Amino acid sequence: MSDPISIAASDCVFQQQGQHLNPTGLSRGPWSPDAQHGGAPAALIAALAEEALAGEGYQLVRLTLELVRPVPVAPLESTIKVGGGRTVRRVSVCLQHQGRPVAEGLAVLVLANGIDTGQATDEAPLPAPGDCQEPVTIPGMSREESFHYTAMESRVARGRTDRPGPAAAWLRLTVPLIEDRTTTATARAVAAADFGNGLSWVLPLDRYLFANTDLTVYLQRPPVSEWVGLDSQTWIEPSGIGLTRSVLHDEQGPIGVAQQNLLVRERRP
């Protein structure tokens, strides 16, 4: 089978060719040139789940992603199962490579029903993207064609991403997720949600791996603009297990939350 990087133009994250979803170099993550960034398959699974119920008025409110193994930069197939229900539907999506599952997602979608709550959030807003200029800089992360560096534009909104500790940033997907398809607002939010452990890092990248094994995103509403903000904090225990929590924003305020479980390991010399 052909290497997708040699056949796929790098002006999108995925190309669909028949039954295959072929990732480009813009899907790559920071841990291996052969593995995707978690945000790429997460956004793809969100898009496929939404597509399964397109036009029926359902809104994705939760996505739980299990990264079964590193998702390769190689052709993927998808299996989609849609559950029954009138107001709440569940869509299961499994991404496979050569018949082996690499990522599984369960999306919960709710039939929207407008109400007037009159409530306002007390969550502190982030500075607007237009007032933020500094790009996210993480020591030890290479500046090359990748999901985190090339496919996403970033602007630091709070804290410092070149130092350990809590941080917030705005992120914007600059290319289509799937070639020749409009990227939904929900898919953009999920794509950004996987960046929390990179923004709010605790241990240096050149000495430690802190990849997430999963991602859970709750959305009270999809973002109304291209920019998605993450306000993130990470905790890591001596056991080598960590957790990142992020509040998601758009330019009108909070839109949801995300959590990542982290597997932390020292790099081998």
XYZ file of N, CA, C and O in Angstrom, residues 4-142:
556
model
N 0.811 7.288 2.426
C -0.115 8.398 2.191
C 0.571 9.743 2.112
O 0.082 10.650 1.492
N 1.746 9.869 2.757
C 2.428 11.152 2.707
C 2.892 11.469 1.292
O 2.975 12.607 0.881
N 3.167 10.463 0.495
C 3.652 10.696 -0.860
C 2.509 10.991 -1.831
O 2.735 11.488 -2.914
N 1.254 10.665 -1.434
C 0.138 10.851 -2.354
C -0.832 11.925 -1.883
O -1.695 12.337 -2.630
N -0.715 12.344 -0.634
C -1.671 13.293 -0.077
C -1.064 14.678 0.014
O 0.024 14.859 0.543
N -1.774 15.663 -0.532
C -1.288 17.035 -0.458
C -1.433 17.547 0.958
O -2.395 17.260 1.647
N -0.440 18.330 1.388
C -0.451 18.821 2.767
C -1.216 20.136 2.884
O -0.728 21.104 3.445
N -2.411 20.189 2.318
C -3.285 21.338 2.519
C -4.584 20.890 3.176
O -5.608 21.558 3.117
N -4.526 19.731 3.812
C -5.631 19.195 4.592
C -5.013 18.180 5.554
O -3.852 17.796 5.405
N -5.784 17.751 6.537
C -5.266 16.769 7.491
C -5.509 15.353 6.999
O -4.668 14.468 7.162
N -6.664 15.127 6.363
C -6.993 13.807 5.824
C -7.537 13.942 4.409
O -8.194 14.931 4.086
N -7.265 12.924 3.587
C -7.915 12.758 2.306
C -8.706 11.459 2.335
O -8.238 10.467 2.892
N -9.906 11.481 1.758
C -10.664 10.241 1.642
C -10.488 9.680 0.242
O -10.722 10.364 -0.755
N -10.046 8.441 0.172
C -9.877 7.753 -1.095
C -10.572 6.397 -0.972
O -10.025 5.466 -0.363
N -11.784 6.307 -1.518
C -12.557 5.083 -1.368
C -12.921 4.869 0.089
O -13.474 5.740 0.750
N -12.573 3.700 0.601
C -12.870 3.366 1.990
C -11.790 3.851 2.955
O -11.932 3.686 4.165
N -10.719 4.417 2.412
C -9.597 4.815 3.263
C -9.612 6.312 3.558
O -9.963 7.127 2.702
N -9.225 6.658 4.781
C -8.955 8.030 5.174
C -7.454 8.149 5.327
O -6.853 7.562 6.230
N -6.832 8.847 4.397
C -5.379 8.917 4.347
C -4.878 10.187 5.028
O -5.174 11.303 4.591
N -4.130 10.069 6.112
C -3.582 11.256 6.785
C -2.407 11.837 6.008
O -1.644 11.111 5.377
N -2.277 13.144 6.066
C -1.118 13.815 5.485
C -0.109 14.105 6.592
O -0.325 13.783 7.757
N 0.974 14.762 6.219
C 1.971 15.150 7.212
C 1.429 16.112 8.245
O 2.001 16.249 9.330
N 0.285 16.754 7.944
C -0.321 17.683 8.887
C -1.046 16.975 10.028
O -1.594 17.633 10.908
N -1.063 15.655 10.026
C -1.653 14.904 11.144
C -0.611 14.518 12.180
O -0.964 14.047 13.267
N 0.683 14.690 11.877
C 1.752 14.196 12.751
C 1.751 14.871 14.116
O 1.447 16.047 14.258
N 2.160 14.103 15.125
C 2.293 14.613 16.478
C 3.739 14.784 16.885
O 4.659 14.536 16.086
N 3.987 15.168 18.134
C 5.347 15.476 18.590
C 6.144 14.271 19.074
O 7.343 14.390 19.304
N 5.487 13.114 19.239
C 6.166 11.999 19.888
C 6.892 11.089 18.909
O 7.877 10.449 19.266
N 6.419 11.029 17.667
C 7.040 10.185 16.645
C 6.617 10.689 15.277
O 5.448 11.052 15.092
N 7.525 10.704 14.293
C 7.134 11.128 12.943
C 6.156 10.177 12.283
O 5.529 10.516 11.278
N 6.017 8.977 12.841
C 5.120 7.981 12.264
C 3.759 7.935 12.949
O 2.909 7.122 12.581
N 3.542 8.775 13.962
C 2.301 8.731 14.740
C 1.585 10.072 14.679
O 2.207 11.135 14.663
N 0.267 10.031 14.682
C -0.538 11.236 14.617
C -0.641 11.933 15.977
O -0.541 11.301 17.024
N -0.844 13.222 15.922
C -1.239 13.997 17.095
C -2.641 13.552 17.491
O -3.497 13.289 16.627
N -2.930 13.470 18.777
C -4.241 13.015 19.226
C -5.391 13.857 18.725
O -6.516 13.368 18.564
N -5.127 15.147 18.464
C -6.197 16.016 17.985
C -6.708 15.652 16.612
O -7.863 15.941 16.277
N -5.856 15.007 15.790
C -6.270 14.652 14.430
C -7.323 13.540 14.436
O -8.421 13.723 13.894
N -7.054 12.372 15.039
C -8.106 11.347 15.073
C -9.304 11.747 15.923
O -10.433 11.332 15.641
N -9.085 12.553 16.970
C -10.210 13.007 17.792
C -11.182 13.834 16.957
O -12.408 13.612 16.987
N -10.658 14.790 16.202
C -11.512 15.618 15.355
C -12.158 14.791 14.253
O -13.327 15.011 13.903
N -11.412 13.825 13.706
C -11.963 12.971 12.657
C -13.139 12.152 13.190
O -14.191 12.051 12.539
N -13.005 11.581 14.377
C -14.079 10.798 14.966
C -15.292 11.683 15.251
O -16.440 11.288 15.005
N -15.072 12.899 15.739
C -16.183 13.825 15.970
C -16.909 14.128 14.659
O -18.149 14.146 14.612
N -16.146 14.370 13.603
C -16.747 14.689 12.309
C -17.554 13.515 11.771
O -18.661 13.696 11.243
N -17.024 12.299 11.897
C -17.739 11.123 11.394
C -19.000 10.864 12.205
O -20.034 10.456 11.651
N -18.940 11.101 13.525
C -20.122 10.910 14.363
C -21.210 11.921 13.999
O -22.397 11.573 13.897
N -20.823 13.178 13.803
C -21.800 14.193 13.407
C -22.402 13.874 12.041
O -23.604 14.034 11.824
N -21.562 13.421 11.138
C -22.011 13.098 9.780
C -23.058 11.986 9.797
O -23.982 11.975 8.975
N -22.927 11.043 10.729
C -23.860 9.918 10.804
C -25.279 10.363 11.127
O -26.241 9.668 10.787
N -25.421 11.533 11.786
C -26.748 12.045 12.138
C -26.996 13.424 11.532
O -27.794 14.206 12.051
N -26.326 13.712 10.446
C -26.417 15.035 9.820
C -27.858 15.343 9.412
O -28.583 14.483 8.907
N -28.267 16.588 9.650
C -29.581 17.037 9.231
C -30.725 16.662 10.149
O -31.882 16.988 9.869
N -30.432 15.981 11.266
C -31.491 15.540 12.167
C -31.621 16.425 13.405
O -32.434 16.151 14.287
N -30.800 17.476 13.501
C -30.935 18.419 14.598
C -30.226 18.033 15.881
O -30.463 18.641 16.926
N -29.330 17.061 15.813
C -28.620 16.623 17.010
C -27.320 17.413 17.186
O -26.656 17.774 16.216
N -26.978 17.651 18.440
C -25.747 18.371 18.787
C -24.844 17.454 19.604
O -25.285 16.834 20.573
N -23.573 17.375 19.227
C -22.626 16.553 19.969
C -22.330 17.230 21.307
O -21.893 18.375 21.339
N -22.578 16.502 22.404
C -22.366 17.071 23.732
C -21.233 16.392 24.489
O -20.719 16.953 25.457
N -20.872 15.178 24.079
C -19.728 14.512 24.715
C -19.052 13.605 23.717
O -19.715 12.929 22.932
N -17.739 13.599 23.757
C -16.944 12.653 22.976
C -15.893 12.053 23.893
O -15.122 12.772 24.531
N -15.882 10.729 23.972
C -14.849 10.023 24.711
C -13.992 9.268 23.707
O -14.496 8.428 22.963
N -12.717 9.602 23.674
C -11.774 9.004 22.735
C -10.809 8.105 23.481
O -10.204 8.513 24.479
N -10.675 6.871 23.015
C -9.682 5.945 23.542
C -8.604 5.748 22.481
O -8.903 5.303 21.367
N -7.371 6.098 22.818
C -6.256 5.885 21.903
C -5.687 4.500 22.209
O -4.869 4.331 23.106
N -6.156 3.517 21.472
C -5.822 2.123 21.739
C -4.333 1.862 21.557
O -3.710 1.122 22.314
N -3.759 2.489 20.572
C -2.317 2.426 20.290
C -1.963 3.667 19.500
O -2.866 4.383 19.046
N -0.688 3.988 19.325
C -0.360 5.162 18.522
C -1.037 5.089 17.146
O -0.957 4.070 16.452
N -1.723 6.165 16.786
C -2.438 6.190 15.506
C -1.431 6.510 14.410
O -0.842 7.598 14.405
N -1.206 5.594 13.478
C -0.131 5.799 12.501
C -0.489 6.826 11.433
O -1.664 7.062 11.144
N 0.533 7.426 10.876
C 0.365 8.278 9.697
C 0.333 7.331 8.502
O 1.311 7.174 7.767
N -0.800 6.680 8.345
C -0.982 5.624 7.354
C -2.474 5.460 7.122
O -3.291 5.923 7.932
N -2.881 4.804 6.037
C -4.305 4.708 5.712
C -5.136 4.096 6.837
O -4.744 3.108 7.451
N -6.296 4.709 7.072
C -7.220 4.258 8.115
C -8.560 3.899 7.488
O -8.958 4.465 6.464
N -9.233 2.943 8.131
C -10.616 2.645 7.787
C -11.477 2.971 9.005
O -10.979 2.987 10.130
N -12.767 3.203 8.780
C -13.653 3.527 9.895
C -14.859 2.594 9.916
O -15.366 2.198 8.866
N -15.270 2.247 11.125
C -16.511 1.509 11.354
C -17.387 2.370 12.246
O -16.943 2.825 13.304
N -18.627 2.602 11.823
C -19.528 3.509 12.530
C -20.812 2.768 12.888
O -21.412 2.113 12.033
N -21.216 2.856 14.157
C -22.450 2.240 14.622
C -23.297 3.316 15.292
O -22.824 4.021 16.191
N -24.546 3.431 14.867
C -25.453 4.449 15.382
C -26.499 3.778 16.270
O -27.203 2.863 15.836
N -26.589 4.220 17.511
C -27.571 3.676 18.436
C -28.917 4.349 18.291
O -29.034 5.437 17.716
N -29.938 3.695 18.823
C -31.281 4.247 18.747
C -31.527 5.287 19.821
O -30.702 5.536 20.688
N -32.701 5.904 19.751
C -33.066 6.940 20.708
C -33.774 8.071 20.002
O -33.552 8.312 18.813
N -34.600 8.799 20.756
C -35.330 9.903 20.150
C -34.690 11.240 20.460
O -34.535 12.090 19.582
N -34.301 11.466 21.716
C -33.685 12.740 22.077
C -32.193 12.616 22.334
O -31.476 13.609 22.272
N -31.720 11.400 22.660
C -30.303 11.166 22.888
C -29.864 9.996 22.018
O -30.472 8.921 22.066
N -28.826 10.211 21.214
C -28.298 9.165 20.347
C -26.811 8.990 20.641
O -26.101 9.951 20.970
N -26.347 7.763 20.526
C -24.929 7.453 20.715
C -24.359 6.882 19.425
O -24.966 5.990 18.819
N -23.215 7.410 19.038
C -22.551 6.957 17.818
C -21.159 6.454 18.188
O -20.361 7.194 18.783
N -20.879 5.210 17.859
C -19.557 4.621 18.108
C -18.761 4.640 16.810
O -19.272 4.241 15.753
N -17.521 5.103 16.897
C -16.641 5.163 15.738
C -15.337 4.457 16.083
O -14.732 4.751 17.126
N -14.916 3.541 15.234
C -13.639 2.858 15.419
C -12.764 3.110 14.195
O -13.193 2.884 13.057
N -11.568 3.620 14.428
C -10.578 3.787 13.363
C -9.630 2.604 13.395
O -9.125 2.233 14.462
N -9.395 2.011 12.236
C -8.532 0.839 12.148
C -7.432 1.064 11.129
O -7.605 1.806 10.149
N -6.312 0.411 11.366
C -5.225 0.364 10.397
C -4.889 -1.097 10.150
O -4.575 -1.832 11.079
N -5.043 -1.493 8.885
C -4.802 -2.891 8.498
C -5.595 -3.860 9.382
O -5.093 -4.891 9.819
N -6.842 -3.496 9.659
C -7.737 -4.366 10.401
C -7.602 -4.307 11.907
O -8.386 -4.945 12.627
N -6.654 -3.542 12.432
C -6.455 -3.445 13.884
C -6.960 -2.098 14.385
O -6.608 -1.042 13.844
N -7.785 -2.080 15.444
C -8.251 -0.805 16.002
C -7.083 0.021 16.539
O -6.196 -0.509 17.209
N -7.095 1.300 16.228
C -6.068 2.215 16.750
C -6.690 3.325 17.591
O -6.035 3.884 18.469
N -7.951 3.660 17.338
C -8.652 4.683 18.123
C -10.142 4.380 18.093
O -10.688 4.012 17.049
N -10.779 4.528 19.248
C -12.214 4.289 19.354
C -12.862 5.486 20.038
O -12.315 6.024 21.003
N -14.006 5.878 19.535
C -14.701 7.019 20.118
C -16.171 6.739 20.316
O -16.801 6.052 19.507
N -16.714 7.259 21.404
C -18.154 7.201 21.654
C -18.653 8.630 21.767
O -18.225 9.386 22.655
N -19.528 9.002 20.859
C -20.102 10.351 20.853
C -21.536 10.295 21.337
O -22.306 9.415 20.926
N -21.884 11.208 22.217
C -23.265 11.362 22.677
C -23.821 12.627 22.026
O -23.223 13.703 22.147
N -24.943 12.479 21.331
C -25.570 13.608 20.650
C -26.988 13.777 21.181
O -27.715 12.795 21.368
N -27.371 15.022 21.418
C -28.669 15.346 22.014
C -29.457 16.203 21.038
O -28.905 17.100 20.385
N -30.751 15.940 20.947
C -31.612 16.743 20.097
C -31.798 18.117 20.735
O -32.315 18.239 21.851
N -31.319 19.142 20.058
C -31.364 20.493 20.609
C -32.805 20.971 20.746
O -33.663 20.694 19.895
N -33.071 21.707 21.826
C -34.409 22.252 22.084
C -34.230 23.587 22.790
O -33.861 23.647 23.958
N -34.442 24.670 22.055
C -34.122 25.990 22.570
C -34.930 26.389 23.794
O -36.147 26.202 23.838
N -34.242 26.918 24.809
C -34.886 27.461 26.002
C -34.202 28.774 26.356
O -33.083 29.045 25.914
N -34.859 29.591 27.150
C -34.297 30.860 27.599
C -33.943 30.727 29.074
O -34.818 30.757 29.942
N -32.646 30.552 29.370
C -32.230 30.344 30.757
C -31.944 31.652 31.465
O -32.057 31.742 32.687
N -31.496 32.660 30.719
C -31.155 33.932 31.322
C -29.944 33.869 32.225
O -29.679 34.786 33.003
N -29.169 32.781 32.144
C -28.027 32.607 33.029
C -26.740 33.071 32.357
O -26.585 33.008 31.152
N -25.811 33.514 33.171
C -24.493 33.909 32.691
C -23.440 33.130 33.456
O -23.625 32.798 34.624
N -22.333 32.828 32.816
C -21.264 32.086 33.478
C -20.398 33.016 34.312
O -20.280 34.209 34.015
N -19.805 32.456 35.376
C -18.865 33.248 36.168
C -17.423 32.863 35.855
O -16.507 33.270 36.555
N -17.226 32.059 34.799
C -15.876 31.680 34.385
C -15.156 32.905 33.822
O -15.713 33.665 33.020
N -13.901 33.121 34.266
C -13.146 34.282 33.789
C -12.903 34.166 32.289
O -12.435 33.127 31.809
N -13.221 35.205 31.518
C -13.010 35.141 30.068
C -11.528 35.219 29.718
O -10.713 35.726 30.494
N -11.194 34.705 28.565
C -9.832 34.841 28.055
C -9.718 36.139 27.268
O -10.699 36.614 26.691
N -8.517 36.731 27.225
C -8.317 37.868 26.321
C -8.668 37.461 24.890
O -8.445 36.310 24.504
N -9.219 38.354 24.126
C -9.635 38.034 22.760
C -8.439 37.624 21.902
O -7.316 38.094 22.128
N -8.650 36.749 20.912
C -7.530 36.342 20.046
C -6.808 37.521 19.404
O -5.589 37.500 19.243
N -7.579 38.571 19.061
C -6.958 39.732 18.436
C -6.028 40.488 19.356
O -5.180 41.261 18.895
N -6.170 40.272 20.668
C -5.299 40.931 21.634
C -4.111 40.055 22.024
O -3.317 40.444 22.886
N -4.007 38.876 21.438
C -2.920 37.931 21.740
C -2.103 37.720 20.471
O -2.669 37.488 19.406
N -0.801 37.772 20.581
C 0.049 37.674 19.396
C 1.105 36.581 19.477
O 1.489 36.009 18.467
N 1.580 36.253 20.688
C 2.694 35.320 20.828
C 2.259 33.887 20.531
O 1.292 33.389 21.121
N 2.922 33.192 19.594
C 2.554 31.799 19.329
C 2.995 30.878 20.459
O 3.889 31.211 21.239
N 2.336 29.739 20.553
C 2.721 28.737 21.543
C 4.119 28.222 21.226
O 4.414 27.829 20.095
N 4.998 28.249 22.233
C 6.364 27.750 22.087
C 6.636 26.786 23.227
O 6.604 27.169 24.392
N 6.899 25.523 22.888
C 7.179 24.503 23.890
C 8.614 24.029 23.692
O 8.955 23.511 22.626
N 9.495 24.228 24.672
C 10.900 23.838 24.511
C 11.030 22.366 24.145
O 10.375 21.499 24.724
N 11.864 22.107 23.132
C 12.103 20.740 22.703
C 11.162 20.236 21.638
O 11.362 19.137 21.108
N 10.124 21.010 21.306
C 9.187 20.578 20.266
C 9.661 21.109 18.920
O 9.827 22.319 18.743
N 9.888 20.204 17.981
C 10.451 20.587 16.690
C 9.438 21.374 15.870
O 8.238 21.120 15.918
